């Protein structure tokens, strides 16, 4: 399916077959074209399809128990479409899923951003008389908040109260994580205050997120004050807290302090993880200290950690800018010697994408080379490769990675689709970027803040400033809370319109 020719349909406010399935959420579409978007309710899928003997073991019909078990297993394996198909067959036979089955479906759909479908399953579950546990509500909250849909998440809390379901620590931590990522300092402290009043002990997760919030708001000295508070409480810093402190120092250019905390962390017996190393390498790359970045990269491998392809991009970009291709080649050889053939192959491919050798300017050849090395292609690898092509302005190759991913039977996730929007935006093809957005919503995936800001950036590049404000309003109406980047782009577009008129 060509994204630029996607059919656009109407989104119903409720399921026409089941009036009780009132959707909490809806997506209002910006006024770019006359046809809005349709989202298919699960219960409207055809249930009159015939069943062949291959649908059942030994040609026998499955029992309700086996249907429930099959759906749960499909969800665990990430085969969500298969689980939905199994649910349709089950309900066509008059069987009702049990509580565990509904819970598995909601959690699986929420985890991949298909929050509208998760919500429909939830409505079906409650209308059947089953009482959802707090874990089900948390699964919905995780899905909504992960997509920046705060308004919808707040409505989930209302339903929780109406059904007499009490919030637990995870519920509060989900909101806390969202508020920190959105830069909402007051809401963060209000949530922490509620947790204290409810008797929940503030753990390392909470403190690490608060440190991160101060860091992202430029208040790194206050972030360090939190560290003092932790010590006074006698709460031993764990890996989360150490990582937050290191990242705070790194972001504000205090690299010596970051390394001092890194040493202290190891002295206390806390082993650095991939996030620790990524942070140190990234900030040293950004500061231009490539010698130390490469030293840390080597040390990370000596400690037996598998290098993260995302870090390759940071290193390759900086080394490539300085023309230090010999160093890149040397690192590749060192990785092979240490037994990291898989990472080494990805690293080599990314080096070629970034322009030194030119062998992998074709995405098909690139992926074939990775397969030849015996590398298991994952969504993460596809996203990293697509992003590398997008950053180089190779839009057609980014699209090809997307198409190969689909051909491999891997469902493109929201991260990949956001990368595709960015690729079209960089190439000045803003209407195709918009078509990807339509594709996201039509697929039942809820756009997140990154989706909207990336699309806004595409329209700014195309000098379509009036559409930026519409996208901003659409982001708000969809329940996504605009971040600082979105607000800055809105101001940029407004200023450009003022100068024009």
Coordinates of C-alpha atoms in Angstrom, one line a residue:
X1 CA 0.0 0.0 0.0
X2 CA 1.4 3.4 -1.0
X3 CA 1.2 5.7 2.0
X4 CA 0.5 8.7 -0.1
X5 CA -2.7 7.2 -1.4
X6 CA -4.3 6.0 1.8
X7 CA -8.1 5.8 2.0
X8 CA -9.5 7.9 4.8
X9 CA -12.8 7.1 6.5
X10 CA -14.9 8.3 9.3
X11 CA -14.3 7.5 13.0
X12 CA -17.5 6.6 14.9
X13 CA -18.0 7.9 18.4
X14 CA -19.4 4.5 19.4
X15 CA -19.7 1.0 18.0
X16 CA -22.9 0.8 15.8
X17 CA -23.5 -2.8 16.7
X18 CA -23.1 -2.4 20.5
X19 CA -24.3 1.0 21.8
X20 CA -22.8 0.2 25.2
X21 CA -19.3 0.4 23.6
X22 CA -19.0 4.1 23.9
X23 CA -15.5 5.1 23.1
X24 CA -13.7 7.2 25.6
X25 CA -11.3 8.4 23.0
X26 CA -11.6 9.9 19.6
X27 CA -9.3 11.4 17.0
X28 CA -10.3 14.7 15.5
X29 CA -8.5 15.1 12.2
X30 CA -6.9 18.4 11.1
X31 CA -8.7 20.1 8.3
X32 CA -6.2 19.1 5.6
X33 CA -8.8 17.1 3.6
X34 CA -12.5 16.5 3.8
X35 CA -12.5 12.9 4.8
X36 CA -11.8 12.0 8.4
X37 CA -10.3 8.8 9.8
X38 CA -12.1 5.6 10.6
X39 CA -11.2 3.2 13.4
X40 CA -12.7 -0.3 13.2
X41 CA -14.3 -1.6 16.3
X42 CA -13.3 -5.2 17.0
X43 CA -16.9 -6.4 17.3
X44 CA -17.7 -5.2 13.8
X45 CA -15.3 -7.7 12.3
X46 CA -17.0 -10.5 10.4
X47 CA -17.9 -13.4 12.5
X48 CA -19.7 -15.3 9.8
X49 CA -16.4 -16.6 8.3
X50 CA -16.3 -20.3 7.8
X51 CA -14.0 -22.4 9.9
X52 CA -11.8 -25.1 8.3
X53 CA -10.6 -28.2 10.0
X54 CA -7.1 -26.6 10.2
X55 CA -8.5 -24.1 12.7
X56 CA -8.8 -26.9 15.3
X57 CA -6.5 -29.7 16.4
X58 CA -7.5 -33.0 15.0
X59 CA -10.4 -31.2 13.2
X60 CA -12.2 -30.7 16.6
X61 CA -13.6 -27.4 17.8
X62 CA -11.6 -25.7 20.6
X63 CA -13.2 -25.5 24.0
X64 CA -13.6 -22.1 25.7
X65 CA -10.7 -22.9 28.0
X66 CA -8.4 -23.6 25.0
X67 CA -9.5 -20.4 23.2
X68 CA -8.6 -18.4 26.3
X69 CA -5.3 -20.1 26.6
X70 CA -4.5 -19.7 22.9
X71 CA -5.3 -15.9 23.1
X72 CA -3.1 -15.5 26.1
X73 CA -0.2 -17.3 24.4
X74 CA -0.5 -15.3 21.3
X75 CA -0.4 -12.1 23.4
X76 CA 2.7 -13.3 25.2
X77 CA 4.4 -13.9 21.9
X78 CA 3.4 -10.5 20.5
X79 CA 1.2 -12.0 17.8
X80 CA -1.6 -9.6 18.6
X81 CA -3.5 -9.8 15.2
X82 CA -3.6 -13.6 15.6
X83 CA -5.0 -13.1 19.1
X84 CA -7.7 -10.8 17.8
X85 CA -8.6 -13.3 15.1
X86 CA -8.9 -16.0 17.7
X87 CA -11.1 -13.7 19.8
X88 CA -13.4 -13.2 16.8
X89 CA -13.8 -16.9 16.2
X90 CA -14.4 -17.5 19.9
X91 CA -17.1 -14.9 20.2
X92 CA -18.7 -16.1 16.9
X93 CA -19.2 -19.5 18.6
X94 CA -20.9 -17.8 21.6
X95 CA -18.0 -18.2 24.0
X96 CA -17.1 -15.4 26.4
X97 CA -13.4 -14.7 27.2
X98 CA -12.4 -14.9 30.8
X99 CA -10.8 -12.2 33.0
X100 CA -7.2 -13.3 32.2
X101 CA -7.9 -13.4 28.5
X102 CA -9.3 -9.9 28.5
X103 CA -6.3 -8.7 30.6
X104 CA -3.8 -10.2 28.3
X105 CA -5.4 -8.5 25.3
X106 CA -5.6 -5.1 26.9
X107 CA -1.9 -5.3 28.0
X108 CA -0.7 -6.5 24.7
X109 CA -2.6 -3.9 22.7
X110 CA -1.6 -1.1 25.0
X111 CA 2.1 -2.1 24.8
X112 CA 2.2 -1.5 21.1
X113 CA 0.2 1.7 21.1
X114 CA -3.2 0.3 19.9
X115 CA -5.0 2.0 22.7
X116 CA -8.3 2.5 20.9
X117 CA -8.6 -1.3 20.5
X118 CA -7.5 -1.8 24.1
X119 CA -10.2 0.5 25.2
X120 CA -12.9 -1.3 23.2
X121 CA -11.8 -4.6 24.7
X122 CA -12.0 -3.0 28.1
X123 CA -15.6 -1.7 27.4
X124 CA -16.6 -5.2 26.3
X125 CA -15.0 -6.7 29.4
X126 CA -16.9 -4.4 31.8
X127 CA -20.2 -4.7 29.9
X128 CA -20.0 -8.5 30.3
X129 CA -20.0 -8.1 34.1
X130 CA -16.3 -8.8 34.7
X131 CA -14.6 -6.6 37.3
X132 CA -11.2 -5.4 36.1
X133 CA -8.2 -5.6 38.5
X134 CA -6.0 -2.6 39.1
X135 CA -3.4 -4.2 36.7
X136 CA -5.9 -3.8 33.8
X137 CA -6.4 -0.1 34.6
X138 CA -2.6 0.3 34.8
X139 CA -2.2 -1.4 31.4
X140 CA -4.7 1.2 29.9
X141 CA -2.9 4.0 31.7
X142 CA 0.5 2.9 30.5
X143 CA -0.8 2.8 26.9
X144 CA -2.5 6.3 27.1
X145 CA 0.3 8.0 28.9
X146 CA 2.9 6.4 26.7
X147 CA 1.2 8.2 23.8
X148 CA 0.9 11.5 25.7
X149 CA -2.9 11.2 26.1
X150 CA -3.3 12.7 29.5
X151 CA -7.0 13.5 29.2
X152 CA -7.8 9.9 28.4
X153 CA -5.7 8.7 31.2
X154 CA -7.5 11.0 33.6
X155 CA -10.8 9.5 32.4
X156 CA -9.5 6.1 33.3
X157 CA -9.0 7.3 36.9
X158 CA -12.6 8.4 36.9
X159 CA -13.7 5.0 35.9
X160 CA -11.5 3.5 38.6
X161 CA -13.2 5.6 41.2
X162 CA -16.6 4.7 39.9
X163 CA -15.9 1.0 40.1
X164 CA -14.2 1.3 43.5
X165 CA -10.8 0.2 42.3
X166 CA -8.0 1.7 44.3
X167 CA -4.8 3.1 42.8
X168 CA -1.6 1.4 43.7
X169 CA 2.0 2.5 43.6
X170 CA 2.4 1.6 40.0
X171 CA -0.6 3.8 39.1
X172 CA 1.1 6.8 40.7
X173 CA 4.4 6.0 39.2
X174 CA 2.9 5.9 35.7
X175 CA 1.6 9.4 36.1
X176 CA 4.8 10.5 37.7
X177 CA 6.8 9.2 34.8
X178 CA 4.5 11.0 32.3
X179 CA 4.7 14.3 34.2
X180 CA 8.5 14.2 34.3
X181 CA 8.8 13.5 30.6
X182 CA 6.3 16.3 29.9
X183 CA 8.3 18.7 32.1
X184 CA 5.4 19.3 34.4
X185 CA 7.1 20.2 37.6
X186 CA 4.1 21.2 39.7
X187 CA 2.1 18.1 38.7
X188 CA 5.1 15.9 39.6
X189 CA 5.3 17.4 43.1
X190 CA 1.5 17.1 43.5
X191 CA 1.7 13.4 42.6
X192 CA 4.6 12.8 45.0
X193 CA 2.5 14.5 47.7
X194 CA -0.4 12.2 47.0
X195 CA 1.9 9.2 47.2
X196 CA 3.2 10.3 50.6
X197 CA -0.4 10.9 51.9
X198 CA -1.4 7.4 50.7
X199 CA 1.5 5.9 52.6
X200 CA 3.6 4.9 49.6
X201 CA 7.4 4.9 50.2
X202 CA 9.3 7.0 47.7
X203 CA 11.7 4.6 46.1
X204 CA 14.7 5.0 43.7
X205 CA 12.4 5.1 40.7
X206 CA 10.6 8.2 42.0
X207 CA 13.8 10.0 43.0
X208 CA 15.5 9.2 39.8
X209 CA 12.6 10.6 37.8
X210 CA 12.7 13.8 39.9
X211 CA 16.4 14.2 39.3
X212 CA 15.7 13.8 35.6
X213 CA 13.0 16.5 35.7
X214 CA 15.3 19.0 37.4
X215 CA 18.0 18.1 34.8
X216 CA 15.7 18.6 31.9
X217 CA 14.5 22.0 33.3
X218 CA 18.1 23.2 33.6
X219 CA 18.1 23.0 37.4
X220 CA 21.0 20.6 37.9
X221 CA 22.0 22.1 41.3
X222 CA 18.5 21.2 42.6
X223 CA 18.9 17.8 41.1
X224 CA 22.0 17.4 43.2
X225 CA 20.1 18.6 46.2
X226 CA 17.8 15.6 45.8
X227 CA 20.9 13.4 46.1
X228 CA 21.6 15.0 49.5
X229 CA 18.0 14.3 50.5
X230 CA 18.4 10.6 49.5
X231 CA 21.5 10.3 51.6
X232 CA 19.8 11.9 54.7
X233 CA 16.9 9.4 54.4
X234 CA 19.5 6.6 54.4
X235 CA 18.2 5.3 51.0
X236 CA 21.2 3.7 49.3
X237 CA 21.6 5.0 45.7
X238 CA 21.0 2.3 43.2
X239 CA 21.7 2.0 39.5
X240 CA 18.7 4.2 38.6
X241 CA 19.7 7.0 40.8
X242 CA 23.4 6.8 39.7
X243 CA 22.3 6.9 36.1
X244 CA 20.2 9.9 36.6
X245 CA 23.0 11.8 38.4
X246 CA 25.5 10.9 35.7
X247 CA 23.1 11.9 32.9
X248 CA 22.4 15.2 34.7
X249 CA 26.1 16.1 35.0
X250 CA 26.7 15.0 31.4
X251 CA 23.9 17.1 30.0
X252 CA 25.2 20.2 31.7
X253 CA 28.8 19.6 30.5
X254 CA 30.1 18.6 34.0
X255 CA 31.9 15.5 32.5
X256 CA 34.5 15.3 35.3
X257 CA 31.8 15.2 37.9
X258 CA 29.9 12.5 35.8
X259 CA 33.1 10.4 35.7
X260 CA 33.6 10.8 39.4
X261 CA 30.1 9.6 40.1
X262 CA 30.7 6.7 37.7
X263 CA 33.8 5.7 39.7
X264 CA 31.9 6.1 43.0
X265 CA 29.1 3.9 41.6
X266 CA 31.5 1.0 40.9
X267 CA 33.3 1.5 44.3
X268 CA 29.9 1.0 46.0
X269 CA 29.5 -2.3 44.1
X270 CA 26.8 -1.0 41.7
X271 CA 27.5 -2.4 38.2
X272 CA 27.0 0.1 35.3
X273 CA 24.4 -1.0 32.8
X274 CA 24.0 -0.1 29.1
X275 CA 22.2 3.1 30.0
X276 CA 25.2 4.2 32.1
X277 CA 27.6 3.6 29.3
X278 CA 25.4 5.2 26.7
X279 CA 25.0 8.3 28.7
X280 CA 28.8 8.8 29.3
X281 CA 29.6 8.0 25.6
X282 CA 26.9 10.2 24.3
X283 CA 27.8 13.3 26.3
X284 CA 31.5 12.9 25.6
X285 CA 30.7 12.7 21.9
X286 CA 28.6 15.8 22.2
X287 CA 31.4 17.7 24.0
X288 CA 33.8 16.7 21.2
X289 CA 36.0 14.5 23.5
X290 CA 36.0 11.6 21.1
X291 CA 39.2 10.1 22.7
X292 CA 37.4 9.6 26.0
X293 CA 34.2 8.4 24.2
X294 CA 36.2 5.7 22.4
X295 CA 38.0 4.7 25.6
X296 CA 34.6 4.3 27.3
X297 CA 33.3 2.4 24.3
X298 CA 36.2 -0.1 24.6
X299 CA 35.8 -0.4 28.4
X300 CA 32.1 -1.1 28.0
X301 CA 32.9 -4.1 25.7
X302 CA 35.6 -5.3 28.0
X303 CA 33.0 -5.6 30.7
X304 CA 31.0 -7.9 28.5
X305 CA 28.2 -5.5 27.5
X306 CA 26.7 -5.7 24.0
X307 CA 27.1 -2.3 22.3
X308 CA 23.9 -0.4 21.6
X309 CA 23.4 0.4 17.8
X310 CA 22.0 3.8 18.8
X311 CA 25.4 4.7 20.3
X312 CA 27.0 3.8 17.0
X313 CA 25.2 6.6 15.3
X314 CA 26.4 9.2 17.8
X315 CA 30.0 8.0 17.5
X316 CA 29.9 7.6 13.7
X317 CA 28.4 11.1 13.2
X318 CA 31.1 12.8 15.2
X319 CA 34.1 10.7 13.9
X320 CA 32.7 11.1 10.4
X321 CA 32.5 14.9 10.8
X322 CA 36.1 15.0 11.7
X323 CA 37.1 12.5 8.9
X324 CA 38.5 10.0 11.3
X325 CA 37.5 7.0 9.2
X326 CA 40.6 5.0 10.2
X327 CA 39.4 5.1 13.9
X328 CA 36.0 3.8 12.8
X329 CA 37.6 1.0 10.9
X330 CA 39.8 0.2 13.9
X331 CA 36.8 0.0 16.2
X332 CA 35.0 -2.3 13.8
X333 CA 38.0 -4.7 13.8
X334 CA 38.3 -4.5 17.6
X335 CA 34.6 -5.4 18.0
X336 CA 35.1 -8.5 15.8
X337 CA 38.1 -9.6 17.8
X338 CA 36.1 -9.4 21.0
X339 CA 33.4 -11.6 19.5
X340 CA 30.8 -9.0 18.8
X341 CA 30.3 -10.0 15.2
X342 CA 26.6 -9.0 15.2
X343 CA 27.3 -5.5 16.6
X344 CA 30.3 -5.2 14.4
X345 CA 28.3 -5.9 11.3
X346 CA 25.6 -3.3 12.2
X347 CA 28.4 -0.9 13.0
X348 CA 30.0 -1.4 9.6
X349 CA 26.7 -1.0 7.8
X350 CA 26.0 2.3 9.6
X351 CA 29.5 3.5 8.7
X352 CA 28.7 2.8 5.1
X353 CA 25.3 4.5 5.3
X354 CA 27.0 7.6 6.7
X355 CA 28.9 7.9 3.4
X356 CA 32.5 6.8 3.6
X357 CA 32.4 3.7 1.4
X358 CA 29.0 3.9 -0.2
X359 CA 28.4 0.2 -0.4
X360 CA 25.1 0.3 1.5
X361 CA 23.4 3.3 -0.1
X362 CA 20.8 0.7 -1.1
X363 CA 18.7 -0.5 1.9
X364 CA 18.1 -3.9 0.3
X365 CA 21.8 -4.6 0.1
X366 CA 22.3 -3.4 3.6
X367 CA 19.8 -5.8 5.1
X368 CA 21.0 -8.7 2.9
X369 CA 24.5 -8.1 4.3
X370 CA 23.2 -8.2 7.9
X371 CA 21.3 -11.5 7.1
X372 CA 24.5 -12.9 5.6
X373 CA 26.2 -12.3 8.9
X374 CA 23.5 -14.3 10.7
X375 CA 22.0 -11.3 12.4
X376 CA 18.4 -11.7 13.7
X377 CA 16.6 -8.7 12.4
X378 CA 14.5 -7.0 15.1
X379 CA 12.2 -4.0 15.2
X380 CA 15.0 -2.1 16.9
X381 CA 17.6 -2.8 14.2
X382 CA 15.1 -1.8 11.5
X383 CA 14.4 1.5 13.4
X384 CA 18.1 2.2 13.8
X385 CA 18.8 1.6 10.1
X386 CA 15.8 3.6 9.0
X387 CA 16.8 6.5 11.2
X388 CA 20.4 6.4 9.8
X389 CA 19.0 6.7 6.2
X390 CA 16.6 9.4 7.3
X391 CA 19.3 11.5 8.9
X392 CA 21.3 11.3 5.7
X393 CA 18.3 12.6 3.7
X394 CA 18.0 9.2 1.9
X395 CA 14.2 9.2 2.0
X396 CA 13.6 6.4 -0.5
X397 CA 16.0 4.1 1.4
X398 CA 14.2 4.9 4.6
X399 CA 10.9 3.9 2.9
X400 CA 12.5 0.8 1.6
X401 CA 13.6 -0.3 5.1
X402 CA 10.0 0.2 6.2
X403 CA 8.8 -2.0 3.2
X404 CA 11.3 -4.7 3.9
X405 CA 10.3 -4.7 7.6
X406 CA 6.7 -5.4 6.6
X407 CA 7.8 -8.0 4.1
X408 CA 9.7 -9.8 6.9
X409 CA 6.4 -10.1 8.8
X410 CA 7.4 -7.5 11.4
X411 CA 4.7 -5.0 12.3
X412 CA 6.2 -1.5 12.1
X413 CA 5.8 0.2 15.5
X414 CA 5.2 3.8 16.2
X415 CA 8.9 4.6 16.4
X416 CA 9.4 3.3 12.9
X417 CA 6.4 5.3 11.6
X418 CA 7.7 8.5 13.3
X419 CA 11.1 7.9 11.6
X420 CA 9.3 7.7 8.3
X421 CA 7.4 11.0 9.0
X422 CA 10.8 12.5 9.7
X423 CA 12.4 11.1 6.5
X424 CA 9.6 12.6 4.4
X425 CA 9.8 15.9 6.3
X426 CA 13.6 16.2 5.7
X427 CA 13.0 15.5 2.0
X428 CA 10.4 18.3 1.8
X429 CA 7.6 15.8 1.1
X430 CA 5.2 17.0 3.8
X431 CA 2.0 15.6 2.3
X432 CA 3.5 12.1 2.3
X433 CA 4.5 12.7 5.9
X434 CA 0.9 13.6 6.6
X435 CA -0.2 10.4 4.9
X436 CA 2.0 8.4 7.4
X437 CA 0.1 10.2 10.2
X438 CA -3.2 9.1 8.6
X439 CA -1.8 5.5 8.3
X440 CA -0.9 5.5 12.0
X441 CA -4.4 6.5 13.1
X442 CA -6.1 4.2 10.6
X443 CA -4.0 1.3 11.9
X444 CA -5.4 1.9 15.4
X445 CA -2.1 3.2 16.8
X446 CA -2.4 6.4 18.8
X447 CA 0.0 9.1 17.7
X448 CA 2.3 10.4 20.5
X449 CA 3.9 13.8 21.1
X450 CA 6.9 12.8 18.8
X451 CA 4.5 12.1 16.0
X452 CA 2.9 15.5 16.2
X453 CA 6.1 17.5 16.7
X454 CA 7.9 15.7 13.8
X455 CA 4.9 16.4 11.6
X456 CA 4.9 20.1 12.7
X457 CA 8.6 20.3 11.8
X458 CA 7.8 18.9 8.4
X459 CA 5.2 21.6 7.8
X460 CA 7.6 24.3 9.0
X461 CA 10.2 23.1 6.5
X462 CA 7.6 23.3 3.8
X463 CA 6.7 26.8 5.0
X464 CA 3.1 25.7 5.6
X465 CA 3.0 27.7 8.8
X466 CA -0.8 27.9 9.1
X467 CA -1.1 24.1 9.3
X468 CA 1.3 24.0 12.3
X469 CA -1.3 25.7 14.5
X470 CA -3.9 23.2 13.4
X471 CA -1.6 20.3 14.2
X472 CA -1.0 21.8 17.6
X473 CA -4.7 22.0 18.3
X474 CA -5.1 18.4 17.0
X475 CA -2.4 17.3 19.4
X476 CA -4.3 18.9 22.3
X477 CA -7.7 17.5 21.3
X478 CA -6.2 14.0 21.0
X479 CA -5.2 14.3 24.7
X480 CA -1.5 14.7 24.0
X481 CA 0.2 17.4 26.2
X482 CA 2.5 19.6 24.0
X483 CA 6.1 19.5 25.2
X484 CA 8.6 22.4 25.0
X485 CA 9.6 21.5 21.5
X486 CA 6.0 21.7 20.3
X487 CA 5.5 25.1 22.0
X488 CA 8.6 26.5 20.4
X489 CA 7.6 25.3 17.0
X490 CA 4.2 26.9 17.4
X491 CA 5.8 30.2 18.3
X492 CA 8.1 29.9 15.3
X493 CA 5.2 29.3 13.0
X494 CA 3.2 32.2 14.5
X495 CA 6.2 34.6 14.1
X496 CA 6.6 33.5 10.5
X497 CA 2.9 34.2 9.8
X498 CA 3.1 37.6 11.4
X499 CA 6.1 38.6 9.2
X500 CA 4.3 37.3 6.1
X501 CA 1.1 39.3 6.8

